[in-house]
mmCIF file of C-alpha atoms in Angstrom:
data_model
loop_
_atom_site.group_PDB
_atom_site.id
_atom_site.type_symbol
_atom_site.label_atom_id
_atom_site.label_comp_id
_atom_site.label_asym_id
_atom_site.label_seq_id
_atom_site.Cartn_x
_atom_site.Cartn_y
_atom_site.Cartn_z
ATOM 1 C CA MET N 1417 -10.056 41.504 7.416
ATOM 2 C CA GLY N 1418 -7.392 43.274 5.464
ATOM 3 C CA GLU N 1419 -3.646 42.943 5.557
ATOM 4 C CA ALA N 1420 -3.413 45.765 8.117
ATOM 5 C CA GLU N 1421 -5.374 43.749 10.711
ATOM 6 C CA ARG N 1422 -3.485 40.476 10.130
ATOM 7 C CA GLY N 1423 -0.033 41.851 9.515
ATOM 8 C CA GLU N 1424 2.110 41.379 6.461
ATOM 9 C CA ALA N 1425 2.017 38.053 4.645
ATOM 10 C CA ALA N 1426 5.228 36.040 4.639
ATOM 11 C CA PRO N 1427 7.039 35.885 1.317
ATOM 12 C CA ARG N 1428 5.868 32.859 -0.659
ATOM 13 C CA GLN N 1429 6.856 30.793 -3.651
ATOM 14 C CA ALA N 1430 4.586 28.773 -5.927
ATOM 15 C CA VAL N 1431 5.851 25.304 -6.898
ATOM 16 C CA THR N 1432 4.247 23.270 -9.674
ATOM 17 C CA TYR N 1433 4.003 19.462 -9.482
ATOM 18 C CA PHE N 1434 3.049 17.044 -12.284
ATOM 19 C CA CYS N 1435 1.642 13.511 -11.911
ATOM 20 C CA SER N 1436 1.630 10.662 -14.450
ATOM 21 C CA HIS N 1437 -2.018 11.447 -15.301
ATOM 22 C CA GLU N 1438 -0.837 14.839 -16.568
ATOM 23 C CA HIS N 1439 -2.481 16.759 -13.722
ATOM 24 C CA ARG N 1440 -0.793 20.021 -12.797
ATOM 25 C CA SER N 1441 -0.870 21.127 -9.135
ATOM 26 C CA VAL N 1442 0.461 24.430 -7.835
ATOM 27 C CA VAL N 1443 1.410 24.430 -4.152
ATOM 28 C CA THR N 1444 2.463 27.557 -2.281
ATOM 29 C CA PHE N 1445 5.323 27.398 0.216
ATOM 30 C CA SER N 1446 7.132 29.959 2.303
ATOM 31 C CA VAL N 1447 10.362 31.071 0.656
ATOM 32 C CA GLU N 1448 12.157 29.812 3.779
ATOM 33 C CA ALA N 1449 10.572 26.337 3.611
ATOM 34 C CA GLN N 1450 12.384 23.353 2.186
ATOM 35 C CA VAL N 1451 10.401 22.421 -0.929
ATOM 36 C CA PRO N 1452 9.765 18.645 -1.252
ATOM 37 C CA ASP N 1453 10.729 16.849 -4.471
ATOM 38 C CA SER N 1454 7.375 15.059 -4.625
ATOM 39 C CA TRP N 1455 3.791 15.836 -3.613
ATOM 40 C CA ASP N 1456 0.598 13.775 -3.707
ATOM 41 C CA CYS N 1457 -1.648 14.937 -6.553
ATOM 42 C CA PRO N 1458 -4.865 16.374 -5.050
ATOM 43 C CA LYS N 1459 -6.884 15.199 -8.085
ATOM 44 C CA CYS N 1460 -5.900 11.528 -8.328
ATOM 45 C CA GLY N 1461 -3.678 10.829 -5.301
ATOM 46 C CA LEU N 1462 -0.689 9.642 -7.344
ATOM 47 C CA PRO N 1463 2.797 10.917 -6.564
ATOM 48 C CA ALA N 1464 3.666 14.101 -8.458
ATOM 49 C CA GLY N 1465 7.113 15.483 -9.214
ATOM 50 C CA ARG N 1466 8.507 18.838 -10.250
ATOM 51 C CA ASP N 1467 9.639 17.702 -13.723
ATOM 52 C CA ALA N 1468 6.759 17.842 -16.220
ATOM 53 C CA GLU N 1469 8.542 15.524 -18.678
ATOM 54 C CA ASN N 1470 9.405 12.833 -16.108
ATOM 55 C CA ALA N 1471 6.501 12.497 -13.693
ATOM 56 C CA PRO N 1472 6.892 9.757 -11.066
ATOM 57 C CA PRO N 1473 5.308 6.457 -12.120
ATOM 58 C CA ALA N 1474 2.180 5.210 -10.389
ATOM 59 C CA PRO N 1475 3.030 2.746 -7.596
ATOM 60 C CA LYS N 1476 2.346 -0.895 -8.357
ATOM 61 C CA ILE N 1477 -0.470 -2.122 -6.146
ATOM 62 C CA GLU N 1478 -0.304 -5.742 -5.082
ATOM 63 C CA PRO N 1479 -3.682 -7.491 -5.072
ATOM 64 C CA TYR N 1480 -5.085 -8.650 -1.753
ATOM 65 C CA LYS N 1481 -4.029 -12.198 -0.889
ATOM 66 C CA THR N 1482 -5.995 -14.558 1.279
ATOM 67 C CA HIS N 1483 -4.443 -16.697 3.994
ATOM 68 C CA LEU N 1484 -4.763 -19.697 1.681
ATOM 69 C CA ALA N 1485 -2.811 -17.903 -1.061
ATOM 70 C CA TYR N 1486 0.074 -17.272 1.347
ATOM 71 C CA VAL N 1487 0.015 -20.908 2.474
ATOM 72 C CA LYS N 1488 0.117 -22.080 -1.154
ATOM 73 C CA GLU N 1489 3.191 -19.917 -1.719
ATOM 74 C CA ARG N 1490 4.999 -21.605 1.188
ATOM 75 C CA ARG N 1491 3.965 -25.220 0.649
ATOM 76 C CA SER N 1492 3.985 -27.534 -2.335
ATOM 77 C CA ASP N 1493 0.998 -29.760 -3.169
ATOM 78 C CA LYS N 1494 2.962 -32.774 -1.887
ATOM 79 C CA GLU N 1495 3.636 -31.069 1.470
ATOM 80 C CA ALA N 1496 -0.039 -30.131 1.770
ATOM 81 C CA GLU N 1497 -1.099 -33.736 1.096
ATOM 82 C CA ASP N 1498 1.336 -35.030 3.727
ATOM 83 C CA ILE N 1499 0.044 -32.576 6.351
ATOM 84 C CA LEU N 1500 -3.565 -33.438 5.523
ATOM 85 C CA ASP N 1501 -2.835 -37.182 5.741
ATOM 86 C CA GLU N 1502 -1.186 -36.682 9.148
ATOM 87 C CA ALA N 1503 -4.149 -34.700 10.473
ATOM 88 C CA LEU N 1504 -6.671 -37.257 9.176
ATOM 89 C CA ALA N 1505 -4.686 -40.127 10.681
ATOM 90 C CA LEU N 1506 -4.637 -38.346 14.052
ATOM 91 C CA LEU N 1507 -8.391 -37.710 13.922
ATOM 92 C CA ARG N 1508 -9.119 -41.323 12.971
ATOM 93 C CA SER N 1509 -6.928 -42.692 15.781
ATOM 94 C CA ARG N 1510 -8.683 -40.479 18.348
ATOM 95 C CA ARG N 1511 -12.073 -41.496 16.995
ATOM 96 C CA LYS N 1512 -11.231 -45.193 17.428
ATOM 97 C CA SER N 1513 -9.949 -44.649 20.969
ATOM 98 C CA GLY N 1514 -13.162 -42.837 21.966
ATOM 99 C CA ASP N 1515 -11.721 -39.358 22.451
ATOM 100 C CA ILE N 1516 -14.268 -36.703 21.584
ATOM 101 C CA ILE N 1517 -13.021 -33.879 19.400
ATOM 102 C CA PHE N 1518 -14.942 -30.685 18.945
#
């Protein structure tokens, strides 16, 4: 189909974005559109900005933490020992009294 069948194309502007891996991405917007300051790089997925000299830094990714890692952040070794001693004492007292624990 040619332009005659589809109508005239809207006026456009090309905007160039740069990521910290030195990728260059050109995105086309309508001249009426509000152009965003940042855009995700289609090559690496990092944030890209419009300034080639000052590309946005890559976001710092926190490593996955297990439940135990979060518990260790909240409790000291002494607190953990106290809680364990309490739980063992409770289990031993129930065992002596004949309560069955599953």
